[in-house]
Amino acid sequence: MARRCELTGKATQTGHLVSHSNRKTKTVFRPNLVNVTLQSDALGRSVRLRVSANALRTVDHRGGLDAFLVKAPAGDLSTGALALKRDIEKKLAAN
């Protein structure tokens, strides 16, 4: 399982921890991923996703999973989230 947010595409980054004496040690910065169940209003079902805490805040800010996925660029989404976005767009276009 990749350490990548399914909605925003945030992944691990590498870098240095720099001490006061300017000694650099390599480190890995991992995103704060949580397993959540989000409700899709358009599809009328719940969806399990592994997203970052930052993405959760953004989903709430935009007004839910459906509104987030409609605005989200396809390049950032995982394959499962991309299929979910297509299903939501079809359902919204039919109504």
mmCIF file of N, CA and C in Angstrom:
data_model
loop_
_atom_site.group_PDB
_atom_site.id
_atom_site.type_symbol
_atom_site.label_atom_id
_atom_site.label_comp_id
_atom_site.label_asym_id
_atom_site.label_seq_id
_atom_site.Cartn_x
_atom_site.Cartn_y
_atom_site.Cartn_z
ATOM 1 N N MET A 1 0.840 -1.170 0.000
ATOM 2 C CA MET A 1 0.000 0.000 0.000
ATOM 3 C C MET A 1 0.891 1.240 0.000
ATOM 4 N N ALA A 2 0.705 2.070 -0.994
ATOM 5 C CA ALA A 2 1.533 3.255 -1.140
ATOM 6 C C ALA A 2 1.150 4.305 -0.097
ATOM 7 N N ARG A 3 2.126 5.050 0.339
ATOM 8 C CA ARG A 3 1.860 6.147 1.276
ATOM 9 C C ARG A 3 1.516 7.388 0.473
ATOM 10 N N ARG A 4 0.325 7.394 -0.085
ATOM 11 C CA ARG A 4 -0.118 8.486 -0.944
ATOM 12 C C ARG A 4 -1.598 8.759 -0.676
ATOM 13 N N CYS A 5 -1.931 10.025 -0.577
ATOM 14 C CA CYS A 5 -3.325 10.420 -0.382
ATOM 15 C C CYS A 5 -4.102 10.148 -1.667
ATOM 16 N N GLU A 6 -5.279 9.529 -1.540
ATOM 17 C CA GLU A 6 -6.062 9.184 -2.716
ATOM 18 C C GLU A 6 -6.757 10.383 -3.343
ATOM 19 N N LEU A 7 -6.910 11.468 -2.603
ATOM 20 C CA LEU A 7 -7.619 12.628 -3.141
ATOM 21 C C LEU A 7 -6.696 13.746 -3.608
ATOM 22 N N THR A 8 -5.616 13.993 -2.881
ATOM 23 C CA THR A 8 -4.743 15.107 -3.249
ATOM 24 C C THR A 8 -3.435 14.670 -3.871
ATOM 25 N N GLY A 9 -3.072 13.402 -3.741
ATOM 26 C CA GLY A 9 -1.826 12.914 -4.308
ATOM 27 C C GLY A 9 -0.599 13.195 -3.461
ATOM 28 N N LYS A 10 -0.801 13.675 -2.230
ATOM 29 C CA LYS A 10 0.340 13.922 -1.345
ATOM 30 C C LYS A 10 1.070 12.621 -1.071
ATOM 31 N N ALA A 11 2.403 12.650 -1.167
ATOM 32 C CA ALA A 11 3.213 11.448 -0.958
ATOM 33 C C ALA A 11 4.381 11.777 -0.039
ATOM 34 N N THR A 12 5.217 10.769 0.224
ATOM 35 C CA THR A 12 6.376 10.986 1.074
ATOM 36 C C THR A 12 7.382 11.877 0.365
ATOM 37 N N GLN A 13 8.095 12.656 1.146
ATOM 38 C CA GLN A 13 9.162 13.505 0.635
ATOM 39 C C GLN A 13 10.412 13.221 1.439
ATOM 40 N N THR A 14 11.565 13.392 0.808
ATOM 41 C CA THR A 14 12.827 13.211 1.507
ATOM 42 C C THR A 14 13.505 14.563 1.667
ATOM 43 N N GLY A 15 14.370 14.636 2.661
ATOM 44 C CA GLY A 15 15.079 15.883 2.902
ATOM 45 C C GLY A 15 16.120 15.691 3.985
ATOM 46 N N HIS A 16 16.544 16.799 4.544
ATOM 47 C CA HIS A 16 17.553 16.780 5.588
ATOM 48 C C HIS A 16 17.015 17.426 6.856
ATOM 49 N N LEU A 17 17.401 16.854 7.985
ATOM 50 C CA LEU A 17 17.266 17.538 9.262
ATOM 51 C C LEU A 17 18.589 18.249 9.491
ATOM 52 N N VAL A 18 18.550 19.538 9.732
ATOM 53 C CA VAL A 18 19.768 20.328 9.864
ATOM 54 C C VAL A 18 19.924 20.749 11.315
ATOM 55 N N SER A 19 21.045 20.354 11.917
ATOM 56 C CA SER A 19 21.298 20.678 13.318
ATOM 57 C C SER A 19 21.853 22.101 13.443
ATOM 58 N N HIS A 20 22.044 22.515 14.671
ATOM 59 C CA HIS A 20 22.610 23.839 14.925
ATOM 60 C C HIS A 20 24.015 23.962 14.343
ATOM 61 N N SER A 21 24.758 22.854 14.345
ATOM 62 C CA SER A 21 26.115 22.871 13.801
ATOM 63 C C SER A 21 26.116 22.672 12.272
ATOM 64 N N ASN A 22 24.927 22.685 11.674
ATOM 65 C CA ASN A 22 24.730 22.557 10.223
ATOM 66 C C ASN A 22 25.058 21.156 9.709
ATOM 67 N N ARG A 23 25.023 20.170 10.585
ATOM 68 C CA ARG A 23 25.183 18.778 10.160
ATOM 69 C C ARG A 23 23.839 18.295 9.614
ATOM 70 N N LYS A 24 23.877 17.645 8.458
ATOM 71 C CA LYS A 24 22.649 17.233 7.788
ATOM 72 C C LYS A 24 22.479 15.712 7.864
ATOM 73 N N THR A 25 21.318 15.288 8.316
ATOM 74 C CA THR A 25 20.986 13.862 8.328
ATOM 75 C C THR A 25 19.730 13.662 7.501
ATOM 76 N N LYS A 26 19.751 12.600 6.688
ATOM 77 C CA LYS A 26 18.622 12.348 5.801
ATOM 78 C C LYS A 26 17.410 11.891 6.607
ATOM 79 N N THR A 27 16.222 12.304 6.157
ATOM 80 C CA THR A 27 14.988 11.923 6.816
ATOM 81 C C THR A 27 13.884 11.799 5.777
ATOM 82 N N VAL A 28 12.794 11.199 6.191
ATOM 83 C CA VAL A 28 11.627 11.034 5.329
ATOM 84 C C VAL A 28 10.459 11.750 5.986
ATOM 85 N N PHE A 29 9.788 12.606 5.232
ATOM 86 C CA PHE A 29 8.612 13.316 5.716
ATOM 87 C C PHE A 29 7.391 12.632 5.119
ATOM 88 N N ARG A 30 6.573 12.022 5.977
ATOM 89 C CA ARG A 30 5.409 11.268 5.516
ATOM 90 C C ARG A 30 4.135 12.072 5.729
ATOM 91 N N PRO A 31 3.160 11.947 4.817
ATOM 92 C CA PRO A 31 1.888 12.648 5.012
ATOM 93 C C PRO A 31 1.081 11.997 6.132
ATOM 94 N N ASN A 32 0.230 12.778 6.747
ATOM 95 C CA ASN A 32 -0.615 12.302 7.846
ATOM 96 C C ASN A 32 -1.848 11.624 7.246
ATOM 97 N N LEU A 33 -1.733 10.322 6.955
ATOM 98 C CA LEU A 33 -2.813 9.584 6.298
ATOM 99 C C LEU A 33 -3.731 8.919 7.322
ATOM 100 N N VAL A 34 -5.036 8.971 7.045
ATOM 101 C CA VAL A 34 -6.037 8.335 7.887
ATOM 102 C C VAL A 34 -7.030 7.590 6.998
ATOM 103 N N ASN A 35 -7.510 6.461 7.485
ATOM 104 C CA ASN A 35 -8.555 5.721 6.785
ATOM 105 C C ASN A 35 -9.903 6.294 7.208
ATOM 106 N N VAL A 36 -10.694 6.757 6.236
ATOM 107 C CA VAL A 36 -11.979 7.375 6.546
ATOM 108 C C VAL A 36 -13.064 6.780 5.655
ATOM 109 N N THR A 37 -14.286 6.885 6.111
ATOM 110 C CA THR A 37 -15.456 6.536 5.322
ATOM 111 C C THR A 37 -16.215 7.817 5.067
ATOM 112 N N LEU A 38 -16.303 8.206 3.801
ATOM 113 C CA LEU A 38 -16.984 9.435 3.418
ATOM 114 C C LEU A 38 -18.288 9.099 2.715
ATOM 115 N N GLN A 39 -19.290 9.940 2.901
ATOM 116 C CA GLN A 39 -20.609 9.721 2.329
ATOM 117 C C GLN A 39 -20.742 10.499 1.025
ATOM 118 N N SER A 40 -21.149 9.801 -0.040
ATOM 119 C CA SER A 40 -21.421 10.447 -1.319
ATOM 120 C C SER A 40 -22.918 10.679 -1.413
ATOM 121 N N ASP A 41 -23.327 11.955 -1.492
ATOM 122 C CA ASP A 41 -24.746 12.283 -1.559
ATOM 123 C C ASP A 41 -25.334 11.917 -2.913
ATOM 124 N N ALA A 42 -24.579 12.116 -3.987
ATOM 125 C CA ALA A 42 -25.086 11.843 -5.328
ATOM 126 C C ALA A 42 -25.301 10.344 -5.547
ATOM 127 N N LEU A 43 -24.364 9.526 -5.074
ATOM 128 C CA LEU A 43 -24.475 8.080 -5.264
ATOM 129 C C LEU A 43 -25.306 7.416 -4.176
ATOM 130 N N GLY A 44 -25.457 8.075 -3.048
ATOM 131 C CA GLY A 44 -26.243 7.521 -1.957
ATOM 132 C C GLY A 44 -25.565 6.360 -1.248
ATOM 133 N N ARG A 45 -24.234 6.364 -1.216
ATOM 134 C CA ARG A 45 -23.508 5.300 -0.531
ATOM 135 C C ARG A 45 -22.247 5.878 0.102
ATOM 136 N N SER A 46 -21.641 5.069 0.966
ATOM 137 C CA SER A 46 -20.412 5.501 1.608
ATOM 138 C C SER A 46 -19.215 4.890 0.889
ATOM 139 N N VAL A 47 -18.083 5.582 0.984
ATOM 140 C CA VAL A 47 -16.862 5.182 0.286
ATOM 141 C C VAL A 47 -15.711 5.221 1.274
ATOM 142 N N ARG A 48 -14.897 4.151 1.286
ATOM 143 C CA ARG A 48 -13.718 4.112 2.160
ATOM 144 C C ARG A 48 -12.513 4.589 1.380
ATOM 145 N N LEU A 49 -11.795 5.560 1.929
ATOM 146 C CA LEU A 49 -10.624 6.127 1.282
ATOM 147 C C LEU A 49 -9.509 6.300 2.301
ATOM 148 N N ARG A 50 -8.275 6.367 1.806
ATOM 149 C CA ARG A 50 -7.113 6.673 2.646
ATOM 150 C C ARG A 50 -6.632 8.055 2.230
ATOM 151 N N VAL A 51 -6.921 9.041 3.051
ATOM 152 C CA VAL A 51 -6.642 10.430 2.688
ATOM 153 C C VAL A 51 -5.818 11.104 3.777
ATOM 154 N N SER A 52 -5.189 12.207 3.410
ATOM 155 C CA SER A 52 -4.432 12.983 4.386
ATOM 156 C C SER A 52 -5.390 13.822 5.225
ATOM 157 N N ALA A 53 -4.946 14.208 6.391
ATOM 158 C CA ALA A 53 -5.762 15.037 7.273
ATOM 159 C C ALA A 53 -6.057 16.378 6.616
ATOM 160 N N ASN A 54 -5.109 16.889 5.847
ATOM 161 C CA ASN A 54 -5.306 18.138 5.121
ATOM 162 C C ASN A 54 -6.423 17.995 4.090
ATOM 163 N N ALA A 55 -6.469 16.867 3.395
ATOM 164 C CA ALA A 55 -7.522 16.635 2.398
ATOM 165 C C ALA A 55 -8.883 16.529 3.073
ATOM 166 N N LEU A 56 -8.926 15.959 4.272
ATOM 167 C CA LEU A 56 -10.191 15.874 5.005
ATOM 168 C C LEU A 56 -10.739 17.260 5.303
ATOM 169 N N ARG A 57 -9.858 18.169 5.700
ATOM 170 C CA ARG A 57 -10.275 19.548 5.971
ATOM 171 C C ARG A 57 -10.787 20.210 4.694
ATOM 172 N N THR A 58 -10.136 19.931 3.571
ATOM 173 C CA THR A 58 -10.539 20.518 2.301
ATOM 174 C C THR A 58 -11.888 19.969 1.850
ATOM 175 N N VAL A 59 -12.127 18.681 2.066
ATOM 176 C CA VAL A 59 -13.418 18.082 1.710
ATOM 177 C C VAL A 59 -14.531 18.755 2.504
ATOM 178 N N ASP A 60 -14.321 18.958 3.799
ATOM 179 C CA ASP A 60 -15.319 19.643 4.626
ATOM 180 C C ASP A 60 -15.512 21.084 4.168
ATOM 181 N N HIS A 61 -14.445 21.749 3.809
ATOM 182 C CA HIS A 61 -14.520 23.155 3.396
ATOM 183 C C HIS A 61 -15.302 23.316 2.093
ATOM 184 N N ARG A 62 -15.121 22.385 1.168
ATOM 185 C CA ARG A 62 -15.799 22.483 -0.128
ATOM 186 C C ARG A 62 -17.230 21.984 -0.100
ATOM 187 N N GLY A 63 -17.648 21.383 0.989
ATOM 188 C CA GLY A 63 -19.045 20.988 1.114
ATOM 189 C C GLY A 63 -19.319 19.523 0.874
ATOM 190 N N GLY A 64 -18.347 18.670 1.060
ATOM 191 C CA GLY A 64 -18.568 17.241 0.942
ATOM 192 C C GLY A 64 -17.727 16.601 -0.142
ATOM 193 N N LEU A 65 -17.804 15.279 -0.203
ATOM 194 C CA LEU A 65 -16.992 14.508 -1.135
ATOM 195 C C LEU A 65 -17.349 14.808 -2.582
ATOM 196 N N ASP A 66 -18.640 14.921 -2.880
ATOM 197 C CA ASP A 66 -19.063 15.160 -4.261
ATOM 198 C C ASP A 66 -18.539 16.485 -4.792
ATOM 199 N N ALA A 67 -18.655 17.540 -3.997
ATOM 200 C CA ALA A 67 -18.176 18.857 -4.424
ATOM 201 C C ALA A 67 -16.662 18.862 -4.579
ATOM 202 N N PHE A 68 -15.968 18.139 -3.708
ATOM 203 C CA PHE A 68 -14.511 18.075 -3.801
ATOM 204 C C PHE A 68 -14.090 17.388 -5.089
ATOM 205 N N LEU A 69 -14.702 16.237 -5.397
ATOM 206 C CA LEU A 69 -14.293 15.462 -6.567
ATOM 207 C C LEU A 69 -14.636 16.165 -7.877
ATOM 208 N N VAL A 70 -15.722 16.928 -7.908
ATOM 209 C CA VAL A 70 -16.081 17.652 -9.138
ATOM 210 C C VAL A 70 -15.013 18.698 -9.464
ATOM 211 N N LYS A 71 -14.472 19.355 -8.443
ATOM 212 C CA LYS A 71 -13.458 20.401 -8.655
ATOM 213 C C LYS A 71 -12.036 19.858 -8.782
ATOM 214 N N ALA A 72 -11.787 18.640 -8.306
ATOM 215 C CA ALA A 72 -10.423 18.113 -8.236
ATOM 216 C C ALA A 72 -9.886 17.783 -9.627
ATOM 217 N N PRO A 73 -8.607 18.125 -9.898
ATOM 218 C CA PRO A 73 -7.998 17.729 -11.185
ATOM 219 C C PRO A 73 -7.760 16.223 -11.220
ATOM 220 N N ALA A 74 -7.938 15.637 -12.374
ATOM 221 C CA ALA A 74 -7.853 14.183 -12.515
ATOM 222 C C ALA A 74 -6.447 13.661 -12.248
ATOM 223 N N GLY A 75 -5.424 14.474 -12.447
ATOM 224 C CA GLY A 75 -4.052 14.027 -12.256
ATOM 225 C C GLY A 75 -3.693 13.735 -10.814
ATOM 226 N N ASP A 76 -4.370 14.353 -9.870
ATOM 227 C CA ASP A 76 -4.068 14.152 -8.454
ATOM 228 C C ASP A 76 -4.760 12.923 -7.875
ATOM 229 N N LEU A 77 -5.839 12.460 -8.485
ATOM 230 C CA LEU A 77 -6.663 11.410 -7.907
ATOM 231 C C LEU A 77 -6.100 10.021 -8.179
ATOM 232 N N SER A 78 -6.368 9.093 -7.263
ATOM 233 C CA SER A 78 -6.006 7.691 -7.477
ATOM 234 C C SER A 78 -6.995 7.077 -8.462
ATOM 235 N N THR A 79 -6.724 5.855 -8.887
ATOM 236 C CA THR A 79 -7.604 5.213 -9.866
ATOM 237 C C THR A 79 -9.003 4.979 -9.285
ATOM 238 N N GLY A 80 -9.073 4.615 -8.014
ATOM 239 C CA GLY A 80 -10.371 4.409 -7.381
ATOM 240 C C GLY A 80 -11.154 5.703 -7.245
ATOM 241 N N ALA A 81 -10.459 6.774 -6.866
ATOM 242 C CA ALA A 81 -11.116 8.070 -6.723
ATOM 243 C C ALA A 81 -11.518 8.629 -8.088
ATOM 244 N N LEU A 82 -10.735 8.326 -9.120
ATOM 245 C CA LEU A 82 -11.060 8.780 -10.472
ATOM 246 C C LEU A 82 -12.325 8.087 -10.976
ATOM 247 N N ALA A 83 -12.462 6.794 -10.703
ATOM 248 C CA ALA A 83 -13.679 6.075 -11.076
ATOM 249 C C ALA A 83 -14.879 6.621 -10.307
ATOM 250 N N LEU A 84 -14.672 6.958 -9.050
ATOM 251 C CA LEU A 84 -15.726 7.545 -8.234
ATOM 252 C C LEU A 84 -16.147 8.901 -8.784
ATOM 253 N N LYS A 85 -15.176 9.690 -9.232
ATOM 254 C CA LYS A 85 -15.471 11.000 -9.815
ATOM 255 C C LYS A 85 -16.312 10.847 -11.084
ATOM 256 N N ARG A 86 -15.957 9.873 -11.919
ATOM 257 C CA ARG A 86 -16.738 9.638 -13.146
ATOM 258 C C ARG A 86 -18.167 9.229 -12.824
ATOM 259 N N ASP A 87 -18.348 8.364 -11.829
ATOM 260 C CA ASP A 87 -19.684 7.928 -11.442
ATOM 261 C C ASP A 87 -20.515 9.109 -10.927
ATOM 262 N N ILE A 88 -19.896 9.965 -10.136
ATOM 263 C CA ILE A 88 -20.611 11.130 -9.584
ATOM 264 C C ILE A 88 -20.982 12.086 -10.702
ATOM 265 N N GLU A 89 -20.072 12.336 -11.644
ATOM 266 C CA GLU A 89 -20.386 13.243 -12.755
ATOM 267 C C GLU A 89 -21.507 12.693 -13.635
ATOM 268 N N LYS A 90 -21.529 11.373 -13.860
ATOM 269 C CA LYS A 90 -22.623 10.767 -14.617
ATOM 270 C C LYS A 90 -23.944 10.925 -13.906
ATOM 271 N N LYS A 91 -23.925 10.690 -12.601
ATOM 272 C CA LYS A 91 -25.158 10.784 -11.813
ATOM 273 C C LYS A 91 -25.674 12.224 -11.775
ATOM 274 N N LEU A 92 -24.763 13.197 -11.646
ATOM 275 C CA LEU A 92 -25.186 14.610 -11.612
ATOM 276 C C LEU A 92 -25.674 15.077 -12.967
ATOM 277 N N ALA A 93 -25.072 14.561 -14.055
ATOM 278 C CA ALA A 93 -25.499 14.943 -15.407
ATOM 279 C C ALA A 93 -26.873 14.366 -15.726
ATOM 280 N N ALA A 94 -27.196 13.193 -15.171
ATOM 281 C CA ALA A 94 -28.488 12.546 -15.426
ATOM 282 C C ALA A 94 -29.619 13.291 -14.721
ATOM 283 N N ASN A 95 -29.316 13.957 -13.615
ATOM 284 C CA ASN A 95 -30.370 14.669 -12.854
ATOM 285 C C ASN A 95 -30.597 16.047 -13.346
#
